[in-house]
Coordinates of C-alpha atoms and ligand atoms in Angstrom, one line a residue:
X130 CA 0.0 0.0 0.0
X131 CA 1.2 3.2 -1.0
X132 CA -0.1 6.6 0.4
X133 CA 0.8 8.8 -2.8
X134 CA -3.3 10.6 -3.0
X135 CA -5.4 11.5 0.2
X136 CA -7.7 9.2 -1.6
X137 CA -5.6 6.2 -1.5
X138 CA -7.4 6.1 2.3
X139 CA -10.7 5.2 3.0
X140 CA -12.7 6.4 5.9
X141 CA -11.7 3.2 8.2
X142 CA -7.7 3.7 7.1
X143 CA -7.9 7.4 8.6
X144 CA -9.7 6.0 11.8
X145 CA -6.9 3.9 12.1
X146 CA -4.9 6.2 12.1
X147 CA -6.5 8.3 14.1
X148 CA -6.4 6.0 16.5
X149 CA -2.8 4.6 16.5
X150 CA -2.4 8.4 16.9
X151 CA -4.3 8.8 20.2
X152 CA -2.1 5.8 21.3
X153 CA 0.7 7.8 20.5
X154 CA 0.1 10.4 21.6
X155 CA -0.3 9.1 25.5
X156 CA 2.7 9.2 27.1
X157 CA 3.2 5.3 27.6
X158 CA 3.0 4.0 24.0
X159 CA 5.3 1.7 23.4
X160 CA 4.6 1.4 19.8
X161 CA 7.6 0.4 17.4
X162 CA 8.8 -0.5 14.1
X163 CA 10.2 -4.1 13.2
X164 CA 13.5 -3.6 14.3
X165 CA 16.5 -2.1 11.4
X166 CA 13.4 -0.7 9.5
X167 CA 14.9 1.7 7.4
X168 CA 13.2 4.3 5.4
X169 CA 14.7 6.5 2.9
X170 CA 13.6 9.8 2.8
X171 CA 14.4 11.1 -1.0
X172 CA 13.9 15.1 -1.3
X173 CA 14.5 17.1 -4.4
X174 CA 12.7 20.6 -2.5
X175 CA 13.6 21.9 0.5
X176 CA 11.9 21.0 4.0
X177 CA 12.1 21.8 7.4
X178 CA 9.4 20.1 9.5
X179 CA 8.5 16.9 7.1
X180 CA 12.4 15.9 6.5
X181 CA 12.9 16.6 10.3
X182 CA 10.0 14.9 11.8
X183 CA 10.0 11.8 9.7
X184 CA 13.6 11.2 10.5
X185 CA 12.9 11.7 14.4
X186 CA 9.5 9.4 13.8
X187 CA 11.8 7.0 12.3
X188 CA 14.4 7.2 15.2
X189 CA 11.8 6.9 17.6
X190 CA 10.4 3.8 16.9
X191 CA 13.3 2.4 16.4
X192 CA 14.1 2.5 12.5
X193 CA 16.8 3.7 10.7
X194 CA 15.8 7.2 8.7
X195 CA 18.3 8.1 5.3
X196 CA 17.7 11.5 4.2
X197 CA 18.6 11.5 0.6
X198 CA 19.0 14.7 -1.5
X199 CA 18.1 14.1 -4.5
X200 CA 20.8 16.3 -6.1
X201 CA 23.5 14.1 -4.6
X202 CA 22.1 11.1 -6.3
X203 CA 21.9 9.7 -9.8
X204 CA 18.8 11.1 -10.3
X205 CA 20.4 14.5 -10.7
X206 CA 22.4 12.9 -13.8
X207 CA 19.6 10.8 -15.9
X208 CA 18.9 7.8 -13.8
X209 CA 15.3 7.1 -14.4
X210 CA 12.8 7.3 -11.4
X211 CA 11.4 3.6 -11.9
X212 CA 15.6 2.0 -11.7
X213 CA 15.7 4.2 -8.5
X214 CA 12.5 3.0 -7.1
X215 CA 13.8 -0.9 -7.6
X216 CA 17.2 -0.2 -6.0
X217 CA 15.7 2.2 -3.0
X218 CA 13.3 -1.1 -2.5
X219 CA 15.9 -3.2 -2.5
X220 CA 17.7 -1.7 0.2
X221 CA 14.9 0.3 2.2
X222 CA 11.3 -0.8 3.9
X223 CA 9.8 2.5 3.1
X224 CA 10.2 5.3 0.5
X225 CA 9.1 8.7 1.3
X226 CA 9.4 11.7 -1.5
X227 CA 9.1 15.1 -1.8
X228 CA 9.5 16.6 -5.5
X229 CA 7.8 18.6 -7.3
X230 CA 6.3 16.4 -10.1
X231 CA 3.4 14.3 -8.5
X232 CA 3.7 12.0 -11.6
X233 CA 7.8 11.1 -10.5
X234 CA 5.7 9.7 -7.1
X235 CA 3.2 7.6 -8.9
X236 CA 6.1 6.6 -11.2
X237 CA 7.9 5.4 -7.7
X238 CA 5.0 3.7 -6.2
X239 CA 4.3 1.6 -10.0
X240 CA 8.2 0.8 -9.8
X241 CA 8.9 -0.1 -5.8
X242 CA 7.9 -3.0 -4.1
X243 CA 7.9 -1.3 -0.6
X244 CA 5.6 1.6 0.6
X245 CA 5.6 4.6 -1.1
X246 CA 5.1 7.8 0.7
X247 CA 4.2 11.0 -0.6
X248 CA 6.2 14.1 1.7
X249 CA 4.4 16.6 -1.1
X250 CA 4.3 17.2 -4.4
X251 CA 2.8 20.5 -6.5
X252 CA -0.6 18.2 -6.6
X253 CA -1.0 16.9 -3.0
X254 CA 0.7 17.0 0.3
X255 CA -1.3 14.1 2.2
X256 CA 0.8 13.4 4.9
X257 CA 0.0 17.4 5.9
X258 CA -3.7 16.4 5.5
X259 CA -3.2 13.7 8.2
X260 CA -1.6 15.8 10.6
X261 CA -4.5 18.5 9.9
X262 CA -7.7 16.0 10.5
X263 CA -6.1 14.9 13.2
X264 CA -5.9 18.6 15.6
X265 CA -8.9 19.0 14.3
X266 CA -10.5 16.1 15.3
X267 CA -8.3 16.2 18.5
X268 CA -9.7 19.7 19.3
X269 CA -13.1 19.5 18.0
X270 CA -14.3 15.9 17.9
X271 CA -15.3 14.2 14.7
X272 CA -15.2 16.4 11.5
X273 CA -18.6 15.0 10.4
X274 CA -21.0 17.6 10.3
X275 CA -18.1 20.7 10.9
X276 CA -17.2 23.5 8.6
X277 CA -13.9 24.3 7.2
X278 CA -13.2 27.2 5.3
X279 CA -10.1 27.1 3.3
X280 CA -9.1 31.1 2.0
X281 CA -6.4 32.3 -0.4
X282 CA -4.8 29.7 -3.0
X283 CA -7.6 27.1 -3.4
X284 CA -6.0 25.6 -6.1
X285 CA -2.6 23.8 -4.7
X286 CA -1.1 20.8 -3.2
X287 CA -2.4 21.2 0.8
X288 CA -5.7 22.2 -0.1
X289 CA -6.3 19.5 -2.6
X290 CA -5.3 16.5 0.3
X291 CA -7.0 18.5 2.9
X292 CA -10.1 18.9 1.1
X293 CA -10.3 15.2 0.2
X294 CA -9.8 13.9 3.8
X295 CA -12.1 16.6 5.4
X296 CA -14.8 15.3 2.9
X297 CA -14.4 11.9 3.1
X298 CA -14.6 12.6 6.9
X299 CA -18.5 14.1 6.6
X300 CA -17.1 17.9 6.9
X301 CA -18.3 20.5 4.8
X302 CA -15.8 22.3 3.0
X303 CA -16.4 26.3 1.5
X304 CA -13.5 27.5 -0.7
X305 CA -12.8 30.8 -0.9
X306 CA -10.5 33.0 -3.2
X307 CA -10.3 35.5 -5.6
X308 CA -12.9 35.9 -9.0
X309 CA -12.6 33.3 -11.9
X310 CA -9.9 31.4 -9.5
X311 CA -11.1 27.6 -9.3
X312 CA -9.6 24.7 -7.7
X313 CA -8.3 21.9 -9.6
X314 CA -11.1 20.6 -11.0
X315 CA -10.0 16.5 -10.4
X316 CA -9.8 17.6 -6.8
X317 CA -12.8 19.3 -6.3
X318 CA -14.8 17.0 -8.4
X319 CA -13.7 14.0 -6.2
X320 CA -14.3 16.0 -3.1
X321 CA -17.7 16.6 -3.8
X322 CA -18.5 13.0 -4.5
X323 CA -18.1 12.7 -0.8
X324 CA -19.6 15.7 0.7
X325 CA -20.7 19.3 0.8
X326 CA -17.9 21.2 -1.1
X327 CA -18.6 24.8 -2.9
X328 CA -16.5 27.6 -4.2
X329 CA -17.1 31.3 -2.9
X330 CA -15.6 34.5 -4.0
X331 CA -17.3 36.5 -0.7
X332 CA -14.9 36.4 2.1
X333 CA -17.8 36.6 4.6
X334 CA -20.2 33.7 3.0
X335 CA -17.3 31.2 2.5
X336 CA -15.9 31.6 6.2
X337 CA -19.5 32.2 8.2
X338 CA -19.8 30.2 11.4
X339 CA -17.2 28.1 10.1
X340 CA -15.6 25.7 12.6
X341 CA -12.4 25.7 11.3
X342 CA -10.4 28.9 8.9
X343 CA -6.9 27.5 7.3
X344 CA -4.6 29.3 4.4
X345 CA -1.7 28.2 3.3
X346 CA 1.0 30.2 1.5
X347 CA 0.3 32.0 -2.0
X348 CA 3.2 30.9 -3.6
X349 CA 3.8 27.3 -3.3
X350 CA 7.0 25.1 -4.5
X351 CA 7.3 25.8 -7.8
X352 CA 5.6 29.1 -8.4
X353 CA 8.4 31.3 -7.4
X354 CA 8.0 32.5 -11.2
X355 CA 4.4 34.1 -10.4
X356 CA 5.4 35.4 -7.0
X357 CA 4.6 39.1 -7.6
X358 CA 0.8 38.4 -9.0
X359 CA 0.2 36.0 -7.0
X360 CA 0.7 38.2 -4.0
X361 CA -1.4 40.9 -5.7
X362 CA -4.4 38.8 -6.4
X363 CA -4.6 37.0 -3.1
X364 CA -3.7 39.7 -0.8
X365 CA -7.5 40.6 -0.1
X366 CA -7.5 36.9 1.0
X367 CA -5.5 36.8 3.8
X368 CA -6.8 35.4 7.2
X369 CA -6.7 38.1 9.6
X370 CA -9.0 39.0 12.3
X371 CA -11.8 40.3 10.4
X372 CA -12.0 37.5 8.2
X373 CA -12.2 35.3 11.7
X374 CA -14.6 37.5 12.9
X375 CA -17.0 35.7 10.1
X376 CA -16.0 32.4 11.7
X377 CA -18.0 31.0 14.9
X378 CA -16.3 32.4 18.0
X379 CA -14.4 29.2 19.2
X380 CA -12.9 28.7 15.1
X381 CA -9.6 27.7 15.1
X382 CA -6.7 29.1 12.6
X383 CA -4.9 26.8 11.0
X384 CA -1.5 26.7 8.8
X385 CA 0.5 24.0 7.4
X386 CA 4.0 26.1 8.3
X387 CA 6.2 28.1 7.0
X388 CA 4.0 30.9 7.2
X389 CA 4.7 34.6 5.4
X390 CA 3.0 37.2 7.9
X391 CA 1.5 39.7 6.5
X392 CA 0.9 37.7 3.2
X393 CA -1.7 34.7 3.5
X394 CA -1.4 35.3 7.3
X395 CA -1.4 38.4 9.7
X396 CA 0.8 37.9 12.5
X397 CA -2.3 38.3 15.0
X398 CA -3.6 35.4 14.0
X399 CA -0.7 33.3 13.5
X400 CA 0.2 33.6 16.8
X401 CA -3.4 34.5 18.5
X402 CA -5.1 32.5 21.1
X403 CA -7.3 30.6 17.6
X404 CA -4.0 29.5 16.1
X405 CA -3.8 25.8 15.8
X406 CA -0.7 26.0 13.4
X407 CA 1.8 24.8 15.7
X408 CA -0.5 22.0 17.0
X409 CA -0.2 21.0 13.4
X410 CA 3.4 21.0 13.1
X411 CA 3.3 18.7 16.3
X412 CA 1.1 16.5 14.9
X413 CA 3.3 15.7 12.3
X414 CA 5.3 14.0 14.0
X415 CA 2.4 11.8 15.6
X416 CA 0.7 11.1 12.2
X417 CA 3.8 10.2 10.4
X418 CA 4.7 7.8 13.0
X419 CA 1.4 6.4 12.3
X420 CA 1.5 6.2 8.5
X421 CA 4.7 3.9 9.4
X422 CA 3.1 1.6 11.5
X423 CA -0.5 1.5 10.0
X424 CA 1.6 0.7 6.2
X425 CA 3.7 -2.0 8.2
X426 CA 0.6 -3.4 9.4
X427 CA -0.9 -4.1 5.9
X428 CA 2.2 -5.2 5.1
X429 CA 2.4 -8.0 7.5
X430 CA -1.0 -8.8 6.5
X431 CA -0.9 -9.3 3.2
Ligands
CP520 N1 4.4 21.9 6.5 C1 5.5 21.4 5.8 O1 5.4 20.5 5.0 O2 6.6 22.0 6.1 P1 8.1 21.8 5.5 O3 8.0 22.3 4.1 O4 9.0 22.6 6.3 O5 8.3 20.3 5.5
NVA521 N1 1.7 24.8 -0.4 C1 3.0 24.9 0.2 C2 3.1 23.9 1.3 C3 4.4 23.9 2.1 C4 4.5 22.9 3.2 C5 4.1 24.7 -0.8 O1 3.9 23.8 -1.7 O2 5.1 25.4 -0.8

């Protein structure tokens, strides 16, 4: 099994997971890989919390992480994706891989014969999702029935997984951003196959009584090129406090990390008494020790 898509997990895989996270998330789990598990984590962009949290996930349950730059490899000279796949499984229990192209990590899970994880891509970031459903479901019970307003870029890799998960989870999901700006239409259509999921240009419809407000930065990996309109057409979408004020009271704020105050994000809210961004970046650490040990479970069970 492979976690490459949001979608490659039903609604019993994320409960799972959710629940292997509440176990580690209590002091006394003793929860742990097979021992010498070793999981190679291949990055062609740069990271700060995914690359650092897998490799302390893998440390702590007693695996063996290998961060790989992808620069430093044959990759950076012609090897093909697929040969690296076969001699990364060869050597390795799991893959994790962060590059740009989402169709070099499909290429990787159709080539490997061990797990194949996804640590983002321009199309999907699902391991980010996990972490998300989880503080929200740790902070405001189960998503079925809740709103989440997404605001800004509507149209890129976090909001994509998130908005998957949250509607395969029963939420409802309001996106909001600028005139004529959709969201990738293969995401959107697959979201609203399992739920409530709309499109608003009006700040104040998309976020009202919304349980839940999250943004994400408006120039993702690989966009550096469009950085100047980008800000200019997305700057009326930032989450500050008056767009929370359309938000139920108790909303939280949420942000994948790293955030640009004063861009998609005013400092207020960032680091306000709503901000559930650095809950997040905790829970990474939880939910990718759980991908690990909820993949090695189907593994042993095939
Ligand atoms: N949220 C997140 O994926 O952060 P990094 O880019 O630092 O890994
Ligand atoms: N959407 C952001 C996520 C960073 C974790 C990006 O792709 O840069």
């Amino acid at each position: 099994m492979n976690l490459i898509s949001s979608d490659d997990l039903t609604k019993a895989d994320i409960k799972r997971l959710f629940t292997i996270g509440s176990k580690l998330s209590s002091q006394r789990s003793e929860l742990s890989l097979r021992s010498n598990t070793t999981v190679a984590l291949l990055f062609t962009e740069p990271s700060t919390r995914t690359r650092v949290s897998f490799e302390v996930a893998v440390a702590q349950l007693g695996g063996m992480p290998i961060y790989i730059d992808a620069k430093t490899t044959q990759l950076s000279r012609g090897e093909q994706v697929g040969d690296t796949a076969k001699m990364l499984s060869m050597y390795c229990d799991f893959i994790a891989i962060r590059t740009y192209d989402h169709e070099t990590v499909v290429q990787m899970g159709e080539n490997s014969t061990i797990p194949v994880i996804n640590a983002l891509t321009s199309l999907e970031h699902p391991t980010q999702a996990l972490a998300d459903i989880y503080t929200i479901y740790q902070k405001k019970g189960d998503l079925k029935g809740l709103k989440i307003a997404f605001i800004g870029d509507i149209a890129q890799n976090t909001c994509n997984s998130l908005m998957l998960s949250a509607a395969k989870l029963g939420a409802e999901f309001s996106l909001v951003g600028p005139k004529g700006w959709r969201p990738k239409s293969q995401y959107y259509n697959k979201a609203r196959e399992y739920g409530r999921v709309y499109v608003s240009e009006s700040i104040e419809d998309g976020l009202e009584d919304a349980d839940v407000v999250y943004t994400d930065t408006f120039v993702s990996m690989g966009f550096e090129g469009e950085a100047e309109e980008r800000r200019k057409l997305f700057l009326p979408y930032q989450l500050n406090q008056k767009a929370m004020s359309y938000a139920k009271r108790d909303a939280i704020a949420m942000h994948p990390l790293p955030a640009h105050r004063g861009e998609e994000i005013a400092s207020d809210v960032l680091d306000g008494k709503q901000s559930a961004a650095w809950d997040q970046a905790k829970n990474k650490l939880v939910m990718e020790k759980a991908i690990l040990l909820y993949l090695s479970e189907v593994e042993e069970n095939k």
